[in-house]
PDB file of C-alpha atoms in Angstrom:
ATOM      1  CA  UNK O   1       0.000   0.000   0.000  1.00 87.00           C
ATOM      2  CA  UNK O   2       2.861   2.410   0.788  1.00 91.00           C
ATOM      3  CA  UNK O   3       4.424   2.052  -2.655  1.00 90.00           C
ATOM      4  CA  UNK O   4       1.050   2.450  -4.365  1.00 90.00           C
ATOM      5  CA  UNK O   5       0.422   5.623  -2.340  1.00 92.00           C
ATOM      6  CA  UNK O   6       3.833   6.987  -3.302  1.00 91.00           C
ATOM      7  CA  UNK O   7       3.152   6.361  -6.995  1.00 90.00           C
ATOM      8  CA  UNK O   8      -0.227   8.063  -6.731  1.00 92.00           C
ATOM      9  CA  UNK O   9       1.258  11.093  -4.973  1.00 92.00           C
ATOM     10  CA  UNK O  10       4.032  11.443  -7.547  1.00 89.00           C
ATOM     11  CA  UNK O  11       1.832  10.773 -10.585  1.00 90.00           C
ATOM     12  CA  UNK O  12       0.926  14.458 -10.840  1.00 90.00           C
ATOM     13  CA  UNK O  13       2.574  17.770 -10.070  1.00 89.00           C
ATOM     14  CA  UNK O  14       0.696  20.981 -10.730  1.00 90.00           C
ATOM     15  CA  UNK O  15       0.705  24.644  -9.888  1.00 90.00           C
ATOM     16  CA  UNK O  16       3.057  27.572  -9.800  1.00 90.00           C
ATOM     17  CA  UNK O  17       6.597  27.066  -8.615  1.00 87.00           C
ATOM     18  CA  UNK O  18       5.719  28.275  -5.122  1.00 91.00           C
ATOM     19  CA  UNK O  19       2.436  26.310  -4.865  1.00 92.00           C
ATOM     20  CA  UNK O  20       3.741  22.905  -5.981  1.00 92.00           C
ATOM     21  CA  UNK O  21       4.870  21.833  -2.456  1.00 93.00           C
ATOM     22  CA  UNK O  22       1.358  22.514  -1.092  1.00 95.00           C
ATOM     23  CA  UNK O  23      -0.149  20.607  -4.041  1.00 94.00           C
ATOM     24  CA  UNK O  24       2.080  17.630  -3.265  1.00 94.00           C
ATOM     25  CA  UNK O  25       1.298  17.792   0.471  1.00 96.00           C
ATOM     26  CA  UNK O  26      -2.423  17.801  -0.317  1.00 96.00           C
ATOM     27  CA  UNK O  27      -1.941  14.653  -2.421  1.00 94.00           C
ATOM     28  CA  UNK O  28      -0.007  12.974   0.402  1.00 95.00           C
ATOM     29  CA  UNK O  29      -2.877  13.751   2.763  1.00 96.00           C
ATOM     30  CA  UNK O  30      -5.494  12.594   0.240  1.00 95.00           C
ATOM     31  CA  UNK O  31      -3.921   9.145  -0.130  1.00 95.00           C
ATOM     32  CA  UNK O  32      -2.619   8.750   3.433  1.00 93.00           C
ATOM     33  CA  UNK O  33      -5.692   7.037   4.878  1.00 92.00           C
ATOM     34  CA  UNK O  34      -7.132   5.354   1.787  1.00 93.00           C
ATOM     35  CA  UNK O  35      -7.799   1.646   1.943  1.00 91.00           C
ATOM     36  CA  UNK O  36      -6.295  -0.741  -0.601  1.00 89.00           C
ATOM     37  CA  UNK O  37      -9.606  -0.908  -2.470  1.00 90.00           C
ATOM     38  CA  UNK O  38      -9.810   2.882  -2.727  1.00 93.00           C
ATOM     39  CA  UNK O  39      -6.152   3.111  -3.753  1.00 91.00           C
ATOM     40  CA  UNK O  40      -6.706   0.606  -6.530  1.00 90.00           C
ATOM     41  CA  UNK O  41      -9.765   2.492  -7.814  1.00 90.00           C
ATOM     42  CA  UNK O  42      -7.676   5.661  -7.802  1.00 91.00           C
ATOM     43  CA  UNK O  43      -4.814   3.847  -9.547  1.00 90.00           C
ATOM     44  CA  UNK O  44      -7.119   2.854 -12.399  1.00 85.00           C
ATOM     45  CA  UNK O  45      -8.205   6.443 -12.981  1.00 83.00           C
ATOM     46  CA  UNK O  46      -4.914   8.185 -12.238  1.00 86.00           C
ATOM     47  CA  UNK O  47      -1.917   6.384 -13.675  1.00 84.00           C
ATOM     48  CA  UNK O  48      -3.214   3.286 -15.425  1.00 88.00           C
ATOM     49  CA  UNK O  49      -4.900   4.619 -18.532  1.00 86.00           C
ATOM     50  CA  UNK O  50      -6.220   3.323 -21.813  1.00 84.00           C
ATOM     51  CA  UNK O  51      -7.064   6.843 -23.025  1.00 82.00           C
ATOM     52  CA  UNK O  52      -5.191  10.137 -22.920  1.00 78.00           C
ATOM     53  CA  UNK O  53      -5.885  12.480 -20.042  1.00 76.00           C
ATOM     54  CA  UNK O  54      -8.991  14.621 -20.524  1.00 73.00           C
ATOM     55  CA  UNK O  55      -8.617  18.294 -21.317  1.00 69.00           C
ATOM     56  CA  UNK O  56      -6.638  20.153 -18.738  1.00 66.00           C
ATOM     57  CA  UNK O  57      -8.592  21.840 -15.949  1.00 68.00           C
ATOM     58  CA  UNK O  58      -5.586  23.662 -14.502  1.00 70.00           C
ATOM     59  CA  UNK O  59      -6.475  27.265 -13.734  1.00 74.00           C
ATOM     60  CA  UNK O  60      -4.161  29.964 -15.068  1.00 73.00           C
ATOM     61  CA  UNK O  61      -2.420  32.371 -12.728  1.00 76.00           C
ATOM     62  CA  UNK O  62      -2.503  36.070 -13.629  1.00 79.00           C
ATOM     63  CA  UNK O  63       1.235  36.654 -13.216  1.00 83.00           C
ATOM     64  CA  UNK O  64       3.021  33.307 -12.857  1.00 83.00           C
ATOM     65  CA  UNK O  65       3.724  30.327 -15.042  1.00 81.00           C
ATOM     66  CA  UNK O  66       1.556  27.356 -14.145  1.00 83.00           C
ATOM     67  CA  UNK O  67       2.799  23.852 -14.913  1.00 84.00           C
ATOM     68  CA  UNK O  68       1.398  20.369 -14.718  1.00 84.00           C
ATOM     69  CA  UNK O  69       3.104  17.078 -15.272  1.00 84.00           C
ATOM     70  CA  UNK O  70       1.368  13.751 -15.139  1.00 86.00           C
ATOM     71  CA  UNK O  71       2.879  10.323 -15.325  1.00 86.00           C
ATOM     72  CA  UNK O  72       0.812   7.405 -16.431  1.00 87.00           C
ATOM     73  CA  UNK O  73       1.176   3.916 -17.753  1.00 88.00           C
ATOM     74  CA  UNK O  74      -0.713   3.586 -21.020  1.00 88.00           C
ATOM     75  CA  UNK O  75      -2.352   0.189 -21.421  1.00 90.00           C
ATOM     76  CA  UNK O  76      -4.130  -1.507 -24.263  1.00 91.00           C
ATOM     77  CA  UNK O  77      -7.720  -2.512 -23.567  1.00 91.00           C
ATOM     78  CA  UNK O  78      -6.619  -6.148 -23.172  1.00 93.00           C
ATOM     79  CA  UNK O  79      -3.778  -5.263 -20.807  1.00 91.00           C
ATOM     80  CA  UNK O  80      -6.092  -3.004 -18.818  1.00 90.00           C
ATOM     81  CA  UNK O  81      -8.617  -5.826 -18.409  1.00 91.00           C
ATOM     82  CA  UNK O  82      -5.885  -8.175 -17.166  1.00 93.00           C
ATOM     83  CA  UNK O  83      -4.473  -5.593 -14.765  1.00 91.00           C
ATOM     84  CA  UNK O  84      -7.947  -4.759 -13.463  1.00 90.00           C
ATOM     85  CA  UNK O  85      -8.693  -8.448 -12.878  1.00 92.00           C
ATOM     86  CA  UNK O  86      -5.387  -8.842 -11.008  1.00 92.00           C
ATOM     87  CA  UNK O  87      -6.063  -5.749  -8.891  1.00 91.00           C
ATOM     88  CA  UNK O  88      -9.566  -6.949  -7.973  1.00 91.00           C
ATOM     89  CA  UNK O  89      -8.091 -10.320  -7.047  1.00 93.00           C
ATOM     90  CA  UNK O  90      -5.612  -8.555  -4.780  1.00 92.00           C
ATOM     91  CA  UNK O  91      -8.337  -6.573  -2.983  1.00 92.00           C
ATOM     92  CA  UNK O  92     -10.452  -9.701  -2.541  1.00 94.00           C
ATOM     93  CA  UNK O  93      -7.446 -11.580  -1.195  1.00 95.00           C
ATOM     94  CA  UNK O  94      -6.669  -8.814   1.257  1.00 93.00           C
ATOM     95  CA  UNK O  95     -10.268  -8.615   2.454  1.00 93.00           C
ATOM     96  CA  UNK O  96     -10.508 -12.382   2.845  1.00 94.00           C
ATOM     97  CA  UNK O  97      -7.287 -12.471   4.860  1.00 93.00           C
ATOM     98  CA  UNK O  98      -8.261  -9.589   7.116  1.00 92.00           C
ATOM     99  CA  UNK O  99     -11.925 -10.410   7.615  1.00 93.00           C
ATOM    100  CA  UNK O 100     -12.410 -14.137   7.016  1.00 93.00           C
ATOM    101  CA  UNK O 101      -9.206 -16.073   7.678  1.00 92.00           C
ATOM    102  CA  UNK O 102     -10.270 -17.168  11.140  1.00 91.00           C
ATOM    103  CA  UNK O 103     -13.631 -18.351   9.790  1.00 92.00           C
ATOM    104  CA  UNK O 104     -11.975 -20.477   7.100  1.00 93.00           C
ATOM    105  CA  UNK O 105      -9.517 -22.367   9.293  1.00 93.00           C
ATOM    106  CA  UNK O 106      -9.686 -24.044  12.674  1.00 92.00           C
ATOM    107  CA  UNK O 107      -6.489 -22.678  14.155  1.00 90.00           C
ATOM    108  CA  UNK O 108      -7.103 -24.471  17.415  1.00 93.00           C
ATOM    109  CA  UNK O 109      -5.973 -27.705  15.749  1.00 94.00           C
ATOM    110  CA  UNK O 110      -2.616 -28.640  14.251  1.00 95.00           C
ATOM    111  CA  UNK O 111      -4.246 -29.594  10.952  1.00 96.00           C
ATOM    112  CA  UNK O 112      -6.154 -26.323  10.828  1.00 94.00           C
ATOM    113  CA  UNK O 113      -2.937 -24.396  11.442  1.00 94.00           C
ATOM    114  CA  UNK O 114      -1.177 -26.350   8.686  1.00 96.00           C
ATOM    115  CA  UNK O 115      -4.020 -25.627   6.287  1.00 96.00           C
ATOM    116  CA  UNK O 116      -3.994 -21.928   7.232  1.00 95.00           C
ATOM    117  CA  UNK O 117      -0.219 -21.772   6.774  1.00 95.00           C
ATOM    118  CA  UNK O 118      -0.472 -23.432   3.363  1.00 96.00           C
ATOM    119  CA  UNK O 119      -3.177 -20.945   2.378  1.00 96.00           C
ATOM    120  CA  UNK O 120      -1.063 -18.019   3.581  1.00 96.00           C
ATOM    121  CA  UNK O 121       1.915 -19.269   1.571  1.00 96.00           C
ATOM    122  CA  UNK O 122      -0.273 -19.368  -1.576  1.00 95.00           C
ATOM    123  CA  UNK O 123      -1.522 -15.880  -0.810  1.00 96.00           C
ATOM    124  CA  UNK O 124       2.048 -14.695  -0.385  1.00 96.00           C
ATOM    125  CA  UNK O 125       2.842 -15.764  -3.959  1.00 95.00           C
ATOM    126  CA  UNK O 126      -0.032 -13.615  -5.261  1.00 93.00           C
ATOM    127  CA  UNK O 127       1.075 -10.653  -3.156  1.00 94.00           C
ATOM    128  CA  UNK O 128       4.695 -11.087  -4.268  1.00 95.00           C
ATOM    129  CA  UNK O 129       3.662 -11.095  -7.934  1.00 93.00           C
ATOM    130  CA  UNK O 130       1.586  -7.914  -7.459  1.00 92.00           C
ATOM    131  CA  UNK O 131       4.423  -6.247  -5.571  1.00 93.00           C
ATOM    132  CA  UNK O 132       6.929  -7.185  -8.264  1.00 94.00           C
ATOM    133  CA  UNK O 133       4.728  -5.517 -10.888  1.00 91.00           C
ATOM    134  CA  UNK O 134       4.297  -2.415  -8.751  1.00 91.00           C
ATOM    135  CA  UNK O 135       8.047  -2.218  -8.123  1.00 93.00           C
ATOM    136  CA  UNK O 136       8.697  -2.469 -11.863  1.00 93.00           C
ATOM    137  CA  UNK O 137       6.337   0.456 -12.434  1.00 90.00           C
ATOM    138  CA  UNK O 138       8.196   2.426  -9.758  1.00 90.00           C
ATOM    139  CA  UNK O 139      11.582   1.605 -11.312  1.00 92.00           C
ATOM    140  CA  UNK O 140      10.301   2.664 -14.741  1.00 90.00           C
ATOM    141  CA  UNK O 141       9.044   5.954 -13.244  1.00 85.00           C
ATOM    142  CA  UNK O 142      12.397   6.601 -11.616  1.00 88.00           C
ATOM    143  CA  UNK O 143      14.165   5.903 -14.918  1.00 89.00           C
ATOM    144  CA  UNK O 144      11.789   8.275 -16.721  1.00 85.00           C
ATOM    145  CA  UNK O 145      12.441  10.953 -14.104  1.00 83.00           C
ATOM    146  CA  UNK O 146      16.188  10.488 -14.451  1.00 88.00           C
ATOM    147  CA  UNK O 147      15.892  10.775 -18.231  1.00 86.00           C
ATOM    148  CA  UNK O 148      13.907  14.004 -17.875  1.00 81.00           C
ATOM    149  CA  UNK O 149      16.550  15.355 -15.482  1.00 84.00           C
ATOM    150  CA  UNK O 150      19.364  14.671 -17.930  1.00 88.00           C
ATOM    151  CA  UNK O 151      21.162  17.717 -19.337  1.00 87.00           C
ATOM    152  CA  UNK O 152      20.199  16.786 -22.918  1.00 84.00           C
ATOM    153  CA  UNK O 153      16.506  16.630 -22.092  1.00 83.00           C
ATOM    154  CA  UNK O 154      16.715  19.811 -20.042  1.00 80.00           C
ATOM    155  CA  UNK O 155      18.354  21.676 -22.922  1.00 83.00           C
ATOM    156  CA  UNK O 156      15.719  20.481 -25.398  1.00 82.00           C
ATOM    157  CA  UNK O 157      12.921  21.370 -22.994  1.00 75.00           C
ATOM    158  CA  UNK O 158      14.258  24.872 -22.343  1.00 75.00           C
ATOM    159  CA  UNK O 159      14.678  25.377 -26.071  1.00 78.00           C
ATOM    160  CA  UNK O 160      11.087  24.247 -26.581  1.00 73.00           C
ATOM    161  CA  UNK O 161       9.864  26.683 -23.911  1.00 68.00           C
ATOM    162  CA  UNK O 162      11.758  29.582 -25.432  1.00 73.00           C
ATOM    163  CA  UNK O 163      11.346  28.873 -29.145  1.00 72.00           C
ATOM    164  CA  UNK O 164       8.352  26.532 -29.272  1.00 68.00           C
ATOM    165  CA  UNK O 165       7.868  23.854 -31.892  1.00 62.00           C
ATOM    166  CA  UNK O 166      10.751  23.749 -34.399  1.00 59.00           C
ATOM    167  CA  UNK O 167       8.242  23.991 -37.253  1.00 57.00           C
ATOM    168  CA  UNK O 168       6.823  27.236 -35.863  1.00 52.00           C
ATOM    169  CA  UNK O 169      10.071  29.105 -36.485  1.00 49.00           C
ATOM    170  CA  UNK O 170      10.249  27.808 -40.052  1.00 53.00           C
ATOM    171  CA  UNK O 171       6.597  28.728 -40.632  1.00 50.00           C
ATOM    172  CA  UNK O 172       7.191  32.277 -39.401  1.00 48.00           C
ATOM    173  CA  UNK O 173      10.142  32.633 -41.785  1.00 52.00           C
ATOM    174  CA  UNK O 174       8.216  31.269 -44.749  1.00 51.00           C
ATOM    175  CA  UNK O 175       7.299  33.802 -47.400  1.00 52.00           C
ATOM    176  CA  UNK O 176       3.606  34.135 -48.281  1.00 50.00           C
TER     177      UNK O 176
END
């Protein structure tokens, strides 16, 4: 849950340079107390996407530059269906373990304890697989962030901010 919360917090940055820390803190607070089920619903609408983000609703500032960055993993419809099925399975597993484990196994007997242990070991494999996927997403995000922080990317980005699209300059120079 902690890694999922961290990915959700970091999936979007928005505001003016001086308001971004407050924006981030608000996101930390938003996700801090969410349950796994709520986090997974938020994951599906925030950074697991089959469609582009909808039009931007970021409000302009009268005298400051406002920025927004969003990170998302773009999935095909088939991949999204598989991921959604896996995420639902994870929530169900968590709820069964927290709320129904004691009902399913007689832990007052040795056999019941063995059966519960075997069940927990199977559950652990499912959790490990989900965690491995989530960690891979986090590693990919870190790599993307490092690429964006590289001097080459920074130079291209600054040039884009100052000049705009390369074609725009050529179009302005074109004779009618």
